[in-house]
GROMACS .gro file of C-alpha atoms in nm:
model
  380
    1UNK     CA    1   0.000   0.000   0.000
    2UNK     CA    2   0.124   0.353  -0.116
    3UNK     CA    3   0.174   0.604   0.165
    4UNK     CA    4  -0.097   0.829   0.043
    5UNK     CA    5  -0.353   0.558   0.015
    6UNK     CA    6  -0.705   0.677   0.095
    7UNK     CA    7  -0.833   0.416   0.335
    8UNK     CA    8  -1.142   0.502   0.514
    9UNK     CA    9  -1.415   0.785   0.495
   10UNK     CA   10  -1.648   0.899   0.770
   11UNK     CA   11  -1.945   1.057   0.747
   12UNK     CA   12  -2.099   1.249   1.012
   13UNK     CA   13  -2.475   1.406   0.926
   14UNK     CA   14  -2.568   1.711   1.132
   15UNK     CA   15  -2.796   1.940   1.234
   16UNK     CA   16  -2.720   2.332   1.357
   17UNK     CA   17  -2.970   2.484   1.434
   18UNK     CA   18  -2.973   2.939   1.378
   19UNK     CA   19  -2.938   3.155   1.689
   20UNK     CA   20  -3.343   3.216   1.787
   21UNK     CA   21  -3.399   3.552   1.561
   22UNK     CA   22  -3.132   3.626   1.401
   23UNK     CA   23  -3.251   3.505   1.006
   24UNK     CA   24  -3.574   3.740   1.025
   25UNK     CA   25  -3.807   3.929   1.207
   26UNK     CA   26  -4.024   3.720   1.426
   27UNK     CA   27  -4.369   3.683   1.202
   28UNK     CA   28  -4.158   3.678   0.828
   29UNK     CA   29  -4.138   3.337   0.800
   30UNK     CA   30  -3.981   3.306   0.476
   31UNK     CA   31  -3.794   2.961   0.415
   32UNK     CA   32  -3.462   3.049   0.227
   33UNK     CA   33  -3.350   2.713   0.055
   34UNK     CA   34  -3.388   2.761  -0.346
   35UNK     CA   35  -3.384   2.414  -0.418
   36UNK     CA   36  -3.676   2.126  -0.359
   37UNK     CA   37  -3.652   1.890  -0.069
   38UNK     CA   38  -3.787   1.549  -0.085
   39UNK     CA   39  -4.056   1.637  -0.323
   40UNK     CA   40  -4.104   1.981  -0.161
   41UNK     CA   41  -4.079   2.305  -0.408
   42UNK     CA   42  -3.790   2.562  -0.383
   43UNK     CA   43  -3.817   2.803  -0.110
   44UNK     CA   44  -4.020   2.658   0.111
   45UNK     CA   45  -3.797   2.491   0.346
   46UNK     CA   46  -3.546   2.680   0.597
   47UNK     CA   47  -3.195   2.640   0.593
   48UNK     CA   48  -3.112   2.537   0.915
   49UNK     CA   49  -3.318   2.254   0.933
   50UNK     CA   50  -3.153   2.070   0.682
   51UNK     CA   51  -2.870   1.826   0.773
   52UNK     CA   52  -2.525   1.883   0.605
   53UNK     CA   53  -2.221   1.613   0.623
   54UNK     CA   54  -1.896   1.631   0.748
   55UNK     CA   55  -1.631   1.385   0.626
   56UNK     CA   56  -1.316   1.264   0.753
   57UNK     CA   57  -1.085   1.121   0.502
   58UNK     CA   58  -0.788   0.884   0.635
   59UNK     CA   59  -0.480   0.826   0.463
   60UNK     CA   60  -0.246   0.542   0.513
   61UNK     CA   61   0.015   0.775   0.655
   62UNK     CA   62  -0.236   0.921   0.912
   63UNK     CA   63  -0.332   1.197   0.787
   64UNK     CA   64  -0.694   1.287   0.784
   65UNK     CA   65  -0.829   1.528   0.515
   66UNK     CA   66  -1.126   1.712   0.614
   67UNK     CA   67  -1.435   1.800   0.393
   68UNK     CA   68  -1.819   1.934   0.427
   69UNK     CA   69  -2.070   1.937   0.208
   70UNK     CA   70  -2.368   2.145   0.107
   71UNK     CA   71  -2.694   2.122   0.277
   72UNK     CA   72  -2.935   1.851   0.164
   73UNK     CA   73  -2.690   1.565   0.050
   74UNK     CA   74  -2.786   1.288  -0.092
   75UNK     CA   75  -2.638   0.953   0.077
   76UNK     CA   76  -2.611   0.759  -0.220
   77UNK     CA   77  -2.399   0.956  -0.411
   78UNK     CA   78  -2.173   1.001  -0.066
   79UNK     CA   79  -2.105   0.664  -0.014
   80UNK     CA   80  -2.065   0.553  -0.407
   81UNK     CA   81  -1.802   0.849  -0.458
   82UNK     CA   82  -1.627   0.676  -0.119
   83UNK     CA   83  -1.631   0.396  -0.237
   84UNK     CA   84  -1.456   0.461  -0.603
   85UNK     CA   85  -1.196   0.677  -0.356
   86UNK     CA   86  -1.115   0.394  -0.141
   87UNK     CA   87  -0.815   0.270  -0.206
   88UNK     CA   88  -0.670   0.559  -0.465
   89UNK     CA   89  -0.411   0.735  -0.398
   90UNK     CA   90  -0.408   1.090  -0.288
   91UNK     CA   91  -0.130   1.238  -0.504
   92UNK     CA   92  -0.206   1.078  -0.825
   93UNK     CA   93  -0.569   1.223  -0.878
   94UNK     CA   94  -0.571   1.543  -1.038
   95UNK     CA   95  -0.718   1.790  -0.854
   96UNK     CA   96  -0.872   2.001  -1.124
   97UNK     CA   97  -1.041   1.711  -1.267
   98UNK     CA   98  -1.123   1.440  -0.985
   99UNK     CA   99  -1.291   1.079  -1.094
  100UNK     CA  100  -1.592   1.243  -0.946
  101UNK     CA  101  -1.971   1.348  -1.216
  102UNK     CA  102  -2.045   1.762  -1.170
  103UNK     CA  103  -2.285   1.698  -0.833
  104UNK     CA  104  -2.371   1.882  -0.565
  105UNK     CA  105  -2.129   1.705  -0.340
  106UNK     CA  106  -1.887   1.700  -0.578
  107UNK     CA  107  -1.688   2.003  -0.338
  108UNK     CA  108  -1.691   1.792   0.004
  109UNK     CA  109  -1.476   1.516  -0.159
  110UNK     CA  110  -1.247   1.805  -0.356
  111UNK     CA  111  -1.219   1.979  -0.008
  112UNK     CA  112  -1.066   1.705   0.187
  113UNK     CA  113  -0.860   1.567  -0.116
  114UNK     CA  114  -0.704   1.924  -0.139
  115UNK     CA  115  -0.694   1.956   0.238
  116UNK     CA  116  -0.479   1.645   0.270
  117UNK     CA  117  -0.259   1.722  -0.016
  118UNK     CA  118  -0.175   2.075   0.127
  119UNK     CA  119  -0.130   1.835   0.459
  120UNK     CA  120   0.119   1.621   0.363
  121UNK     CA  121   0.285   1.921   0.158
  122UNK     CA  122   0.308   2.101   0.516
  123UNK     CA  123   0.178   2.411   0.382
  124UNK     CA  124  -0.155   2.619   0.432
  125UNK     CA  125  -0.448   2.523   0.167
  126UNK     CA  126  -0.411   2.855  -0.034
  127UNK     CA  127  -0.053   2.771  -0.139
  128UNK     CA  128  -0.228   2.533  -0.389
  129UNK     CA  129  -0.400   2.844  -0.541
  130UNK     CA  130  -0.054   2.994  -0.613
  131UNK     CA  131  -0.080   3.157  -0.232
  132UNK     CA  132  -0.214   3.461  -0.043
  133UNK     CA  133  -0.233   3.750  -0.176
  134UNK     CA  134  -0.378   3.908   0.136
  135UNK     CA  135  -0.377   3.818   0.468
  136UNK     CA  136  -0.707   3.865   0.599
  137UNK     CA  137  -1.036   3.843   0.353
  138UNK     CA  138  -1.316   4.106   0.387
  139UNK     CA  139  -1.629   4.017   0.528
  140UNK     CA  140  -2.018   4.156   0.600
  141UNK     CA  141  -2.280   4.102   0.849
  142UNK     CA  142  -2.604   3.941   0.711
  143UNK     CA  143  -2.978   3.917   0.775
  144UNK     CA  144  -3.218   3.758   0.583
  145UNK     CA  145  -3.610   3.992   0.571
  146UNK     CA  146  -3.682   4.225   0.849
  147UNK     CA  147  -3.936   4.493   0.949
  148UNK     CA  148  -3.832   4.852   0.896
  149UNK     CA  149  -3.915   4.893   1.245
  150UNK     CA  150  -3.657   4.668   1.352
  151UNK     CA  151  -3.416   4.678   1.052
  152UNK     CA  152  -3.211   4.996   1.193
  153UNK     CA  153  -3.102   4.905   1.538
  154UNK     CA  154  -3.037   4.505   1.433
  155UNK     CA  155  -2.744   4.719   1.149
  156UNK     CA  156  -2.652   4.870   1.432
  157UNK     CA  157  -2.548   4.621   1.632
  158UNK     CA  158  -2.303   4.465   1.345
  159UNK     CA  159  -2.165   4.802   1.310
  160UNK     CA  160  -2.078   4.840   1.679
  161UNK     CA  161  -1.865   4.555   1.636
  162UNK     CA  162  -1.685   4.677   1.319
  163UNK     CA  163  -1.888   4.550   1.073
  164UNK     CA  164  -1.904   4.770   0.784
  165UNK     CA  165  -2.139   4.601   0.508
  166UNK     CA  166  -2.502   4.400   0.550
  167UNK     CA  167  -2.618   4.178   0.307
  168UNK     CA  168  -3.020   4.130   0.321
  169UNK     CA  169  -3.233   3.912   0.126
  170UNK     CA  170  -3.541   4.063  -0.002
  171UNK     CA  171  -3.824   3.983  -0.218
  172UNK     CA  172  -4.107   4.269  -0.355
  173UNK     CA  173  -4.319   4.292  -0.059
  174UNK     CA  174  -3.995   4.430   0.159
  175UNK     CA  175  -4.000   4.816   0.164
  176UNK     CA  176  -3.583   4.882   0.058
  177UNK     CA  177  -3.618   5.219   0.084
  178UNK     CA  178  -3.755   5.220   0.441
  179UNK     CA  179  -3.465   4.991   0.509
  180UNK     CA  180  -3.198   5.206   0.329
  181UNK     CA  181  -3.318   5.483   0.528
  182UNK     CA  182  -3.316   5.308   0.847
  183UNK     CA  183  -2.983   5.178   0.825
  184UNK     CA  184  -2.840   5.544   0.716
  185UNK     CA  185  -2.983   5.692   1.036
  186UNK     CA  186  -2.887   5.417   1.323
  187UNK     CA  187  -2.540   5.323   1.122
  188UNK     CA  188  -2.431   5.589   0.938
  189UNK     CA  189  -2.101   5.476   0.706
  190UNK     CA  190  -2.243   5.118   0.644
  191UNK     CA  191  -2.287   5.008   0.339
  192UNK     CA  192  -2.577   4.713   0.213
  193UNK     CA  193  -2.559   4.458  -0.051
  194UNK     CA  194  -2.981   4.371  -0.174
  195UNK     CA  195  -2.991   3.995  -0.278
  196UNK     CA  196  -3.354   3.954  -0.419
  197UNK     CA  197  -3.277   3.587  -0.515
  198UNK     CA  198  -3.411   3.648  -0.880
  199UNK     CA  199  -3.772   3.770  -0.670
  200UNK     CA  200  -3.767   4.148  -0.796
  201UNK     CA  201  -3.911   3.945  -1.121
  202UNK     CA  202  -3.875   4.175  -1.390
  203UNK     CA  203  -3.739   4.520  -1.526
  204UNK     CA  204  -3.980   4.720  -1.450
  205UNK     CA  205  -3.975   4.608  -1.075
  206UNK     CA  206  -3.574   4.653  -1.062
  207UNK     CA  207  -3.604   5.000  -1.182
  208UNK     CA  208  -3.873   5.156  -1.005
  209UNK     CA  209  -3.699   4.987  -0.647
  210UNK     CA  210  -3.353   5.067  -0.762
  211UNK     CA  211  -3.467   5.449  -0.816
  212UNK     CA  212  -3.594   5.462  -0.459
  213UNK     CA  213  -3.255   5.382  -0.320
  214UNK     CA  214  -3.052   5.569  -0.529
  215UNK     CA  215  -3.083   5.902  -0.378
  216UNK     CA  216  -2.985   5.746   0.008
  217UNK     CA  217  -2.670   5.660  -0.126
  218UNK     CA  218  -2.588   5.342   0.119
  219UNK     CA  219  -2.640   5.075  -0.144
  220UNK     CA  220  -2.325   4.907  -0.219
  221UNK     CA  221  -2.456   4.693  -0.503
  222UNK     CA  222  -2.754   4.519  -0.616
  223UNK     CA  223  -2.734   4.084  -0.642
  224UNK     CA  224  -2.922   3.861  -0.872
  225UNK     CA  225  -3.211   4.191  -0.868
  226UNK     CA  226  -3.397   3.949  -1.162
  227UNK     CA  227  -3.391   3.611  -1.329
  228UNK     CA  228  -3.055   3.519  -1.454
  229UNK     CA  229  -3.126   3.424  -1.790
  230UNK     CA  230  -3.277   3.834  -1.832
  231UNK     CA  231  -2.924   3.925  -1.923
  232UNK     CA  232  -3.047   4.202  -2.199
  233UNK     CA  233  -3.273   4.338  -1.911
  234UNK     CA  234  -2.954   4.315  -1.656
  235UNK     CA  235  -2.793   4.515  -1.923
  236UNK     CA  236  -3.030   4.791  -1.930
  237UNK     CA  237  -3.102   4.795  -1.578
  238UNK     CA  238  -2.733   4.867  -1.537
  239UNK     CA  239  -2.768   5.199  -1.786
  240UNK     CA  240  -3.121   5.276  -1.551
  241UNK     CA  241  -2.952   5.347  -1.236
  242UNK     CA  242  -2.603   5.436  -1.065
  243UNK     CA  243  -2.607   5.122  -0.865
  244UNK     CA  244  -2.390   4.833  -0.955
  245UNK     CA  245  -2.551   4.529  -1.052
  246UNK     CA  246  -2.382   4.192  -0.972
  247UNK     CA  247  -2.449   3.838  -1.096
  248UNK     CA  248  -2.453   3.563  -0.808
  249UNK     CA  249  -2.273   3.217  -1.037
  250UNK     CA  250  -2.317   2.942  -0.785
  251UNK     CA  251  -2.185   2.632  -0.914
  252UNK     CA  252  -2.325   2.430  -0.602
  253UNK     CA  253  -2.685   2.531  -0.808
  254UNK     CA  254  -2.567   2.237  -1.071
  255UNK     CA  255  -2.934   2.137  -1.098
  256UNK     CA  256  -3.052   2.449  -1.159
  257UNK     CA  257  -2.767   2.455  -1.477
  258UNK     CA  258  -2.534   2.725  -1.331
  259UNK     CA  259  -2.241   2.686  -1.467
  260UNK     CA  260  -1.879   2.876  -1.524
  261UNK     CA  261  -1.965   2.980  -1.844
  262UNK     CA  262  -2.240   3.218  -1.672
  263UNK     CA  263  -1.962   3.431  -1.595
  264UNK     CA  264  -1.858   3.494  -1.952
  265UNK     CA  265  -2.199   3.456  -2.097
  266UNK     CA  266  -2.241   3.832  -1.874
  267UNK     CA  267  -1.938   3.958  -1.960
  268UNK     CA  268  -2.003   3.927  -2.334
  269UNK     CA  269  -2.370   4.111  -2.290
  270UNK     CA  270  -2.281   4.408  -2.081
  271UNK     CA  271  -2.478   4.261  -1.841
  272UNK     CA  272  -2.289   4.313  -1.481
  273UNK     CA  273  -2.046   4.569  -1.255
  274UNK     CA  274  -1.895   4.243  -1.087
  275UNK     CA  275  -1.994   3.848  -0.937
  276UNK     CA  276  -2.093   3.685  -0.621
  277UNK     CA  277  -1.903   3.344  -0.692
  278UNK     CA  278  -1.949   3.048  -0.521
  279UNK     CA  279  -1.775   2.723  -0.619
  280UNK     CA  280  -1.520   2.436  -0.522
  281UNK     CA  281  -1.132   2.497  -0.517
  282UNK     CA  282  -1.061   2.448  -0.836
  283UNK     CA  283  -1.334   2.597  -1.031
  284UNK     CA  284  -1.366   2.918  -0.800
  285UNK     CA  285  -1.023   2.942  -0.903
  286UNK     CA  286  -1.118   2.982  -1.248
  287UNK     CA  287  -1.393   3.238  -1.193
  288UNK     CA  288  -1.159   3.427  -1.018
  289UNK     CA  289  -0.942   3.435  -1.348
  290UNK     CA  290  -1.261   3.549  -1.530
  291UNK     CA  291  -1.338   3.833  -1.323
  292UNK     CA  292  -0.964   3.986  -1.293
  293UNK     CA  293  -0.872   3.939  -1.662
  294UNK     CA  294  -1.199   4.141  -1.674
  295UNK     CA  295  -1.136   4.388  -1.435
  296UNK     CA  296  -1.423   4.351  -1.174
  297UNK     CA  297  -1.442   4.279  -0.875
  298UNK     CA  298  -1.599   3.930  -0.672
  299UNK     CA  299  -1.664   3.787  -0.341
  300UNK     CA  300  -1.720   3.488  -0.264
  301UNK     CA  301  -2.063   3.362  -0.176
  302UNK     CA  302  -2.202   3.076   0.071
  303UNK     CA  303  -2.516   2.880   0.189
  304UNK     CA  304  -2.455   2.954   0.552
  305UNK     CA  305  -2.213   2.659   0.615
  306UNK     CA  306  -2.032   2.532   0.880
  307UNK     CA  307  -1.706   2.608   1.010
  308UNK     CA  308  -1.469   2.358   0.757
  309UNK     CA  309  -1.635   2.492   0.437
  310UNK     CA  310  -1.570   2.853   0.566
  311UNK     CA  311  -1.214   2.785   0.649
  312UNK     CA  312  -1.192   2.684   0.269
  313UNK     CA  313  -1.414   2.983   0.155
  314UNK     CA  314  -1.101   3.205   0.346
  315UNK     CA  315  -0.846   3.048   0.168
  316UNK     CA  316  -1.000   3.057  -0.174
  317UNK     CA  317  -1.080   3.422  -0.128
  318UNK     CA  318  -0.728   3.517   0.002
  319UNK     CA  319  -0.546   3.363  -0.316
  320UNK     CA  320  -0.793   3.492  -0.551
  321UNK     CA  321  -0.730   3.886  -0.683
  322UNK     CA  322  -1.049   4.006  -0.750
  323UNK     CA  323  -1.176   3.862  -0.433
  324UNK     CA  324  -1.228   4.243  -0.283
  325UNK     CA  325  -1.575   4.264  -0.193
  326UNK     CA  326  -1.710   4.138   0.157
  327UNK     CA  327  -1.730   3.765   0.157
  328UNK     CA  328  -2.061   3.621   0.275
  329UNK     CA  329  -1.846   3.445   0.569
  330UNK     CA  330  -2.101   3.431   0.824
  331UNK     CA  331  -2.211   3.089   0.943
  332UNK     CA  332  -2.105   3.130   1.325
  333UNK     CA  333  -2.263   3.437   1.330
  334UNK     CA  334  -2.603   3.257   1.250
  335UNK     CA  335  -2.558   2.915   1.381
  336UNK     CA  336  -2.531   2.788   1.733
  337UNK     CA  337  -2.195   2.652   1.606
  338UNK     CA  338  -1.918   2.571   1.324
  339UNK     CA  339  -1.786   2.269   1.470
  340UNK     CA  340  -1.458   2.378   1.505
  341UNK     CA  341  -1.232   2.325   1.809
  342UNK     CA  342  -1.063   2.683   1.760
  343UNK     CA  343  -1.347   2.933   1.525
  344UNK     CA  344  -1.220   3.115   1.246
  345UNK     CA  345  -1.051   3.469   1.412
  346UNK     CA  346  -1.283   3.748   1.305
  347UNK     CA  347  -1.125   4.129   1.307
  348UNK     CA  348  -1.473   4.262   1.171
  349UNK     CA  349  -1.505   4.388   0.890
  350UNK     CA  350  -1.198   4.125   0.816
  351UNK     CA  351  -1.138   3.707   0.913
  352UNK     CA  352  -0.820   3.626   0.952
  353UNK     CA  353  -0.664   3.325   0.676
  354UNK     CA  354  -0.565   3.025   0.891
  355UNK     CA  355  -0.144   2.949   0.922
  356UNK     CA  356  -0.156   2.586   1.003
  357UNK     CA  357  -0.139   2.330   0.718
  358UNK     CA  358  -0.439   2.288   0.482
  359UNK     CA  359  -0.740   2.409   0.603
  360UNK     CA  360  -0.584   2.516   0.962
  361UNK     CA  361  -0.877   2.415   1.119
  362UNK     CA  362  -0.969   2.112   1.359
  363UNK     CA  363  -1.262   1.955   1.424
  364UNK     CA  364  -1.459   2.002   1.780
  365UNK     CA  365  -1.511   1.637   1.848
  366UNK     CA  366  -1.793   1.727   2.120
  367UNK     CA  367  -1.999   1.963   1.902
  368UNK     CA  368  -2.010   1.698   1.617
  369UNK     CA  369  -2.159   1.488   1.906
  370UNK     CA  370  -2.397   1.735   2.009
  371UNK     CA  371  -2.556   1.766   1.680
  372UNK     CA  372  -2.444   1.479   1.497
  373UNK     CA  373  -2.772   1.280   1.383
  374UNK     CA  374  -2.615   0.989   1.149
  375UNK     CA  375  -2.270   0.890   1.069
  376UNK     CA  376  -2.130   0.621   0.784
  377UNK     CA  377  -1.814   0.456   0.725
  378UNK     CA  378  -1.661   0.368   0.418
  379UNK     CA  379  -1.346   0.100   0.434
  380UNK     CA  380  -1.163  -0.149   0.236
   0.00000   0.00000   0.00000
């Protein structure tokens, strides 16, 4: 057996559960998972209550790569990609194209390979991405809808601790304006990114709510105002109003088609002032290419994770150049934990990118206890 030899996978299924009121307003109960669950449509289950995986990936030398994936895996596919790993070795798969279909937990198993690698290299994760180019990654506070009663002095609070950005979902019953105003008067300086989801539905919509917002002048940008595939209507929208318009390309979405080409598709219409990307090691790597050879800026995007795909989110977004915007790097924030022995050190508005080899991270063997509701094991 080669030294490198992958030789068991764990799974451990868990549950974290959001701070009580800190996603919305008590009353707004609007579920924020796009996708369908079990037969359920899109947007009508809540994020937190769906399980996500952690995985544990042994090597014959000892070393243990760590992974997570997104929210609402699917087992088989887990345990048939473990299997097909079992048994390869680490340093001959090549970790821009791994054995592995385009899935949704295609960036778990990429996580932990690359996580290992950087492991027995002895050298943080983002050396793999060519290294740092900064040493600690923006970040913003986050909230999903709120009352415009309440919307000021919940800012407020993120700005007392440093934070300088809020990123708020929103669909067309929300009052923006109200909010914008709000947040201007009880945290004066911070800036908010609007991330209808697609729900502003159509041109007409975007500009008449854009318009309202322009004249308060704390709206950093505009995400995803209307359906993606409007790209003409993106492009007008941009020559409507003064705020930027970004373009969320979330390759974790693979069922809903998103893809890298997304990125260039808007670059060729005119259709975008910069990207929310979310994506795996390899491919985020890419986009990152796309937007600097461009000249835009990104961040890098999230679906509230835990505290092992954050690490990675830090490291992608420290070795990536147009990586300037505040990263949605929130999950401890919202969730009663991130399962990590030692949590990511947060400077707000900055995190801090972990020293220690791969990730940096370690896993809090107790918390994965605490909310740990199923576990597999893959072997030989």
């Amino acid at each position: 057996m080669q030294n490198d030899t992958i030789v068991s996978i764990r799974f451990d299924e868990v549950v974290v559960p959001a701070h009580p009121g800190v996603i919305n307003s008590a009353g707004l109960d609007k579920p924020l998972h796009m996708l369908p669950v079990k037969g359920k449509p899109d947007w009508s289950t809540q994020f937190d209550a769906l399980g996500k995986v952690v995985m544990r990936m042994e090597l014959s030398n000892g070393i243990i790569g760590l992974g997570e994936f997104y929210r609402d895996h699917n087992w088989e596919v887990l345990t048939d990609v473990a299997e097909k790993l079992i048994g390869q070795q680490v340093s001959h798969l090549s970790r821009q194209a791994l054995p592995i279909a385009l899935c949704r937990e295609y960036d778990g198993f990429e996580c932990a390979i690359w996580d290992a690698t950087a492991k027995m290299l002895n050298v943080p994760l983002h050396q793999l991405l060519g290294g740092a180019v900064r040493k600690e990654v923006r970040v913003g506070a986050w909230s999903s809808h709120r009352t415009v009663d309440e919307i000021g002095p919940w800012a407020r609070q993120y700005a007392d601790q440093g934070y300088d950005c809020i990123k708020l979902k929103t669909d067309l019953e929300d009052d923006c304006a109200g909010w914008s105003e709000q947040i201007a008067k009880h945290a004066p300086g911070m800036k908010i990114i609007l991330d209808p989801n697609q729900r502003w539905e159509n041109l007409g919509e975007a500009k008449r709510i854009s318009r309202s917002l322009e004249a308060i002048g704390n709206i950093l940008l505009l995400e995803d105002p209307i359906p993606r595939w409007m790209l003409q209507d993106y492009e007008r929208l941009r020559s409507m109003t003064s705020i930027p318009i970004f373009l969320h390309v979330s390759l974790p979405y693979v069922y809903q088609g998103q893809r890298i080409h997304e990125a260039i598709n808007a670059l060729i219409h005119g259709a975008v002032d910069g990207f929310n990307f979310n994506a795996g090691l390899a491919k985020f790597h890419q986009l990152n290419h796309i937007a600097h050879a461009a000249n835009l800026s990104c961040w890098h995007g999230s679906e509230i994770d835990l505290g092992i795909l954050e690490a990675m989110y830090v490291h992608q977004a420290a070795a990536a150049q147009s990586c300037r915007l505040p990263s949605d790097i929130f999950g401890r924030m919202i969730r009663q934990h991130d399962l990590l022995e030692t949590p990511l050190t947060f400077n707000p508005p900055f995190v801090q990118v972990p020293t220690g080899p791969g990730l940096g991270v370690t896993l809090d063997q107790g918390a994965l206890e605490q909310f740990g509701v199923a576990h597999r094991v893959v072997t030989n």
